Coordinates of C-alpha atoms in Angstrom, one line a residue:
M1 CA 111.8 86.6 85.8
V2 CA 108.8 86.8 83.5
H3 CA 106.0 89.0 84.6
V4 CA 102.8 90.1 82.9
A5 CA 101.6 93.5 84.3
R6 CA 98.3 93.4 82.3
S7 CA 95.7 92.0 84.8
R8 CA 93.6 89.0 84.1
A9 CA 90.2 88.3 85.6
D10 CA 90.1 86.3 88.9
N11 CA 89.0 82.7 88.4
G12 CA 91.0 81.1 91.2
N13 CA 93.6 79.5 88.9
F14 CA 96.9 80.5 87.4
S15 CA 99.5 78.6 85.2
T16 CA 103.0 79.6 84.2
E17 CA 102.0 78.5 80.7
E18 CA 99.7 81.5 80.5
V19 CA 102.9 83.6 80.5
R20 CA 105.7 81.4 79.0
K21 CA 106.3 78.0 77.5
S22 CA 107.4 75.1 79.6
S23 CA 110.4 74.8 77.3
K24 CA 111.6 78.2 78.6
P25 CA 111.9 77.8 82.4
C26 CA 112.9 80.7 84.6
P27 CA 113.2 81.3 88.3
S28 CA 110.0 83.4 88.7
T29 CA 106.8 83.6 86.6
S30 CA 104.1 86.0 87.6
R31 CA 101.1 88.1 86.5
L32 CA 98.5 90.5 87.9
I33 CA 95.1 89.3 88.8
A34 CA 92.1 91.6 88.9
F35 CA 89.2 91.1 91.4
S36 CA 85.7 91.8 90.3
K37 CA 85.3 95.6 90.2
G38 CA 84.0 97.0 93.5
H39 CA 83.8 93.6 95.2
Y40 CA 86.3 94.4 97.9
K41 CA 86.6 97.7 99.9
E42 CA 90.0 96.7 101.3
P43 CA 92.6 94.1 100.4
P44 CA 91.2 90.6 101.0
N45 CA 93.0 87.6 102.5
L46 CA 94.2 84.9 100.1
A47 CA 95.3 81.3 100.4
G48 CA 96.7 79.2 97.6
G49 CA 98.2 75.8 96.7
F50 CA 99.9 73.9 93.9
A51 CA 97.6 72.4 91.2
S52 CA 100.4 71.1 89.1
L53 CA 104.2 70.8 89.1
N54 CA 106.8 70.0 86.4
I55 CA 110.3 70.2 88.0
S56 CA 113.6 68.8 86.8
S57 CA 115.1 65.9 88.8
E58 CA 118.6 67.1 88.0
K59 CA 118.6 69.4 91.0
P60 CA 116.5 69.5 94.2
I61 CA 112.7 69.8 93.8
R62 CA 112.1 73.4 94.7
A63 CA 108.9 75.4 94.1
N64 CA 107.2 78.3 95.9
L65 CA 103.8 80.0 95.5
I66 CA 103.5 83.7 96.3
A67 CA 100.6 86.1 96.4
D68 CA 101.6 89.7 97.2
S69 CA 101.0 93.3 96.2
I70 CA 97.4 92.8 97.3
T71 CA 95.0 95.7 97.0
E72 CA 91.3 95.9 96.9
D73 CA 91.5 95.7 93.1
T74 CA 94.4 93.4 92.2
F75 CA 97.2 91.2 93.4
R76 CA 100.3 89.6 92.0
I77 CA 100.6 85.8 91.9
A78 CA 104.0 84.1 91.3
L79 CA 105.3 80.6 90.9
E80 CA 109.0 80.5 91.7
T81 CA 112.1 78.3 92.2
W82 CA 115.5 79.2 93.5
A83 CA 119.2 78.3 93.5
D84 CA 119.9 76.0 90.5
S85 CA 116.6 74.1 90.4
V86 CA 114.6 74.2 87.2
L87 CA 110.8 74.7 87.2
Y88 CA 109.5 73.9 83.7
S89 CA 105.9 74.7 84.6
A90 CA 103.5 74.9 87.5
S91 CA 99.9 76.0 88.3
A92 CA 98.2 77.3 91.3
T93 CA 94.7 77.5 92.8
W94 CA 93.7 80.2 95.3
I95 CA 90.7 81.3 97.3
E96 CA 90.1 84.7 98.9
H97 CA 87.7 86.2 101.4
K98 CA 87.0 89.7 102.8
A99 CA 89.5 90.9 105.4
N100 CA 86.8 91.2 108.1
A101 CA 85.2 87.8 107.5
R102 CA 84.4 86.2 110.8
D103 CA 83.7 82.6 110.0
C104 CA 86.5 81.8 107.4
V105 CA 90.1 81.9 108.6
F106 CA 93.3 81.4 106.5
G107 CA 96.8 80.6 107.8
Q108 CA 100.2 79.4 106.7
F109 CA 102.5 76.7 108.2
D110 CA 106.1 76.7 107.0
T111 CA 108.9 74.5 108.3
N112 CA 111.1 77.6 108.1
Y113 CA 108.9 79.1 110.8
D114 CA 111.6 81.4 112.2
A115 CA 112.2 82.9 108.8
R116 CA 108.5 83.5 107.8
K117 CA 105.8 85.0 110.0
P118 CA 102.7 82.9 109.8
T119 CA 99.3 84.5 109.1
A120 CA 97.9 83.2 112.4
S121 CA 99.7 83.0 115.7
P122 CA 100.8 79.5 116.8
R123 CA 99.1 78.3 120.0
K124 CA 102.2 76.3 121.1
R125 CA 105.4 75.2 119.4
T126 CA 104.8 71.4 119.4
S127 CA 108.2 70.7 117.8
H128 CA 111.5 72.6 117.1
L129 CA 111.2 72.8 113.3
Q130 CA 114.5 71.9 111.6
A131 CA 115.2 71.5 107.9
A132 CA 115.2 67.8 106.9
S133 CA 113.0 66.7 109.8
K134 CA 110.7 63.9 108.6
K135 CA 107.8 65.1 110.8
N136 CA 107.0 68.7 111.5
A137 CA 104.0 69.9 113.5
Q138 CA 102.7 73.2 114.7
T139 CA 99.5 74.0 116.6
F140 CA 97.3 77.0 115.7
S141 CA 94.6 78.8 117.5
F142 CA 91.6 80.3 115.7
P143 CA 91.1 84.1 116.3
R144 CA 87.6 83.2 117.7
A145 CA 86.3 79.9 118.9
Y146 CA 83.9 78.1 116.6
K147 CA 80.6 76.6 118.0
E148 CA 81.9 73.2 116.9
P149 CA 85.1 71.9 115.3
P150 CA 85.3 73.5 111.8
E151 CA 86.4 72.1 108.5
V152 CA 90.2 72.6 107.9
I153 CA 91.6 72.2 104.4
C154 CA 95.4 72.0 103.7
W155 CA 97.1 72.9 100.4
L156 CA 100.9 72.5 99.7
N157 CA 102.5 75.8 98.5
R158 CA 106.2 75.4 99.0
L159 CA 108.5 72.4 98.4
D160 CA 112.2 71.8 98.9
L161 CA 112.8 68.1 98.4
P162 CA 116.1 66.3 97.7
S163 CA 116.4 64.5 94.3
G164 CA 118.6 61.7 93.2
P165 CA 118.8 57.9 93.1
D166 CA 118.5 57.7 96.9
Y167 CA 115.2 59.6 97.2
N168 CA 111.6 59.5 96.2
Y169 CA 109.4 62.6 96.3
K170 CA 107.2 62.2 99.4
I171 CA 105.3 64.9 101.2
R172 CA 102.0 65.2 103.0
A173 CA 100.2 68.2 104.5
F174 CA 97.3 67.6 106.8
A175 CA 95.5 68.8 110.0
D176 CA 94.4 66.8 113.0
A177 CA 93.4 67.3 116.6
I178 CA 90.8 69.8 115.3
D179 CA 88.5 71.3 118.0
N180 CA 86.5 74.5 118.2
R181 CA 89.6 76.5 119.3
G182 CA 92.3 75.3 117.0
F183 CA 94.2 72.3 115.4
T184 CA 97.6 70.9 114.7
G185 CA 99.1 71.2 111.2
H186 CA 101.6 68.6 109.8
L187 CA 104.1 68.6 107.0
N188 CA 105.6 65.1 106.9
T189 CA 107.7 62.8 104.8
W190 CA 108.2 59.1 105.5
D191 CA 110.3 55.9 104.9
D192 CA 114.1 55.9 104.3
D193 CA 113.7 57.2 100.8
G194 CA 111.7 60.3 101.8
G195 CA 113.7 63.5 102.3
L196 CA 112.5 66.9 103.4
N197 CA 114.6 70.1 103.3
G198 CA 111.6 72.3 103.8
A199 CA 107.9 72.7 102.9
A200 CA 104.9 74.9 103.5
M201 CA 101.1 74.7 103.4
C202 CA 98.2 77.0 103.7
W203 CA 95.2 76.1 105.8
I204 CA 91.6 77.2 105.4
A205 CA 89.1 76.9 108.2
F206 CA 85.3 77.4 108.0
P207 CA 82.2 76.1 109.8
K208 CA 80.9 72.7 109.1
Q209 CA 77.6 72.6 107.1
K210 CA 78.1 76.2 105.9
R211 CA 75.5 77.1 103.4
H212 CA 76.6 77.1 99.7
V213 CA 80.0 75.6 100.7
D214 CA 81.3 72.0 100.7
C215 CA 84.8 70.5 101.0
G216 CA 86.7 67.3 101.1
R217 CA 89.7 65.3 99.9
F218 CA 90.3 62.8 97.2
S219 CA 93.2 60.5 96.6
T220 CA 94.6 57.9 94.2
N221 CA 94.4 55.6 97.2
D222 CA 90.6 55.8 96.9
I223 CA 90.9 54.0 93.5
R224 CA 94.0 51.9 93.4
K225 CA 97.0 50.7 95.5
R226 CA 100.3 52.6 95.6
T227 CA 101.9 49.5 94.0
N228 CA 99.8 49.9 90.9
P229 CA 100.9 53.4 89.6
R230 CA 99.1 54.8 86.5
E231 CA 99.6 57.9 84.4
K232 CA 96.0 58.9 85.2
T233 CA 93.8 58.0 88.1
S234 CA 90.2 59.3 88.1
G235 CA 87.2 59.2 90.4
T236 CA 84.0 61.1 91.3
V237 CA 82.9 63.1 94.3
K238 CA 79.3 63.6 95.5
F239 CA 78.6 66.7 97.4
K240 CA 77.1 66.5 100.9
Q241 CA 74.5 69.1 99.7
R242 CA 72.9 69.8 96.4
F243 CA 73.8 73.3 95.2
Q244 CA 71.2 75.7 93.8
T245 CA 73.7 76.7 91.2
V246 CA 76.6 74.8 89.6
P247 CA 79.5 75.6 92.1
T248 CA 83.1 76.5 91.5
V249 CA 85.4 73.7 92.7
L250 CA 88.9 74.8 93.8
A251 CA 91.4 72.0 94.4
A252 CA 95.1 71.8 95.1
L253 CA 97.6 69.1 96.1
S254 CA 98.0 68.0 99.7
M255 CA 100.1 64.8 99.2
L256 CA 102.7 63.5 96.8
D257 CA 104.4 60.1 96.5
A258 CA 106.4 59.9 93.2
A259 CA 109.6 58.1 92.0
G260 CA 112.8 60.2 92.3
N261 CA 114.4 58.7 89.2
A262 CA 112.7 61.2 86.9
D263 CA 111.3 64.7 86.9
L264 CA 108.4 65.5 89.3
R265 CA 105.3 65.7 87.1
V266 CA 101.9 65.9 88.6
K267 CA 98.6 67.7 88.1
V268 CA 95.1 67.7 89.5
L269 CA 92.2 68.3 87.2
I270 CA 88.5 69.0 88.1
T271 CA 85.9 68.3 85.4
D272 CA 82.1 67.7 84.9
V273 CA 81.1 69.9 87.8
K274 CA 77.4 69.6 88.4
Y275 CA 74.9 70.5 91.1
D276 CA 75.6 67.3 93.0
G277 CA 79.2 66.5 92.4
F278 CA 82.2 66.4 90.0
R279 CA 84.9 64.2 88.4
W280 CA 88.6 64.5 89.4
S281 CA 91.8 63.1 88.1
L282 CA 95.4 63.0 89.3
E283 CA 97.9 62.6 86.5
T284 CA 101.6 62.3 85.5
W285 CA 103.3 62.0 82.1
G286 CA 106.5 61.3 80.4
D287 CA 108.8 58.9 82.2
S288 CA 107.6 60.0 85.7
T289 CA 106.0 57.5 88.1
L290 CA 103.2 58.7 90.4
Y291 CA 102.7 56.1 93.1
A292 CA 100.1 58.2 94.9
A293 CA 98.7 61.7 95.3
S294 CA 95.9 63.5 97.1
A295 CA 94.2 66.8 96.8
S296 CA 91.8 68.8 98.9
W297 CA 88.9 70.7 97.4
I298 CA 86.4 73.4 98.3
A299 CA 83.1 74.0 96.4
L300 CA 81.6 77.4 96.4
G301 CA 78.0 77.6 95.1
F302 CA 76.8 81.0 96.2
P303 CA 73.7 82.1 94.2

């Protein structure tokens, strides 16, 4: 374990390479993050997802994002692996809100449901969640009903995927059946070469057309076909509203489709953020092949 106890300012992003080199992997890499002084009167709620992953293919693809030791001033963020898997590097994106916020709700869906208490109670168990199920679903209720169906964003934050010549790395997190009272979250793999030992995602719900907030999803499939993989795929997003100030754009992975014959290497980058939009890219490197990937984003432009 490598941990930095000296706190760094909160900017919504953390990389293991802030703490150690990718050539020196370890099971857990963490550091303290400091909130703006006096911003919170009690510990806030947090949600986070993977922004990049670089994991050895020699053993199963295992990664986990943890935010704990949360106070009104600081929290610990950690990127971890377990057993004999090797996590060379990873990065995370997070978002927080005040504990008593009424219109923004965070939650967690984990295929290991019985081992981990979700942050919002399930409305109904829509399936018996078993390791290695290709399709996993859970239905959630919002603490209070919205006036209309809200926006729901999903970010991957735990992976346990088999590796080897018989498998590709395929995982998708998404929400559907969204109404003003709740929604159904999904963690799926697909095709004969997709395996799933376990996974988790966070979800973030907030009202549609909320002032100073926008959200969406971008994918390599918006630009090219899966059968035409590239090291870098880029595109642009236009906001549904023009912000008064240049917003902060937070993005994390929601879908992966990569060849299993090499290490899993993927990252999402946000650049050229302006009042009316931004540029994104989804990338791989080395001998890895990224057939497709998607990320979900939230833009915050509070004056």
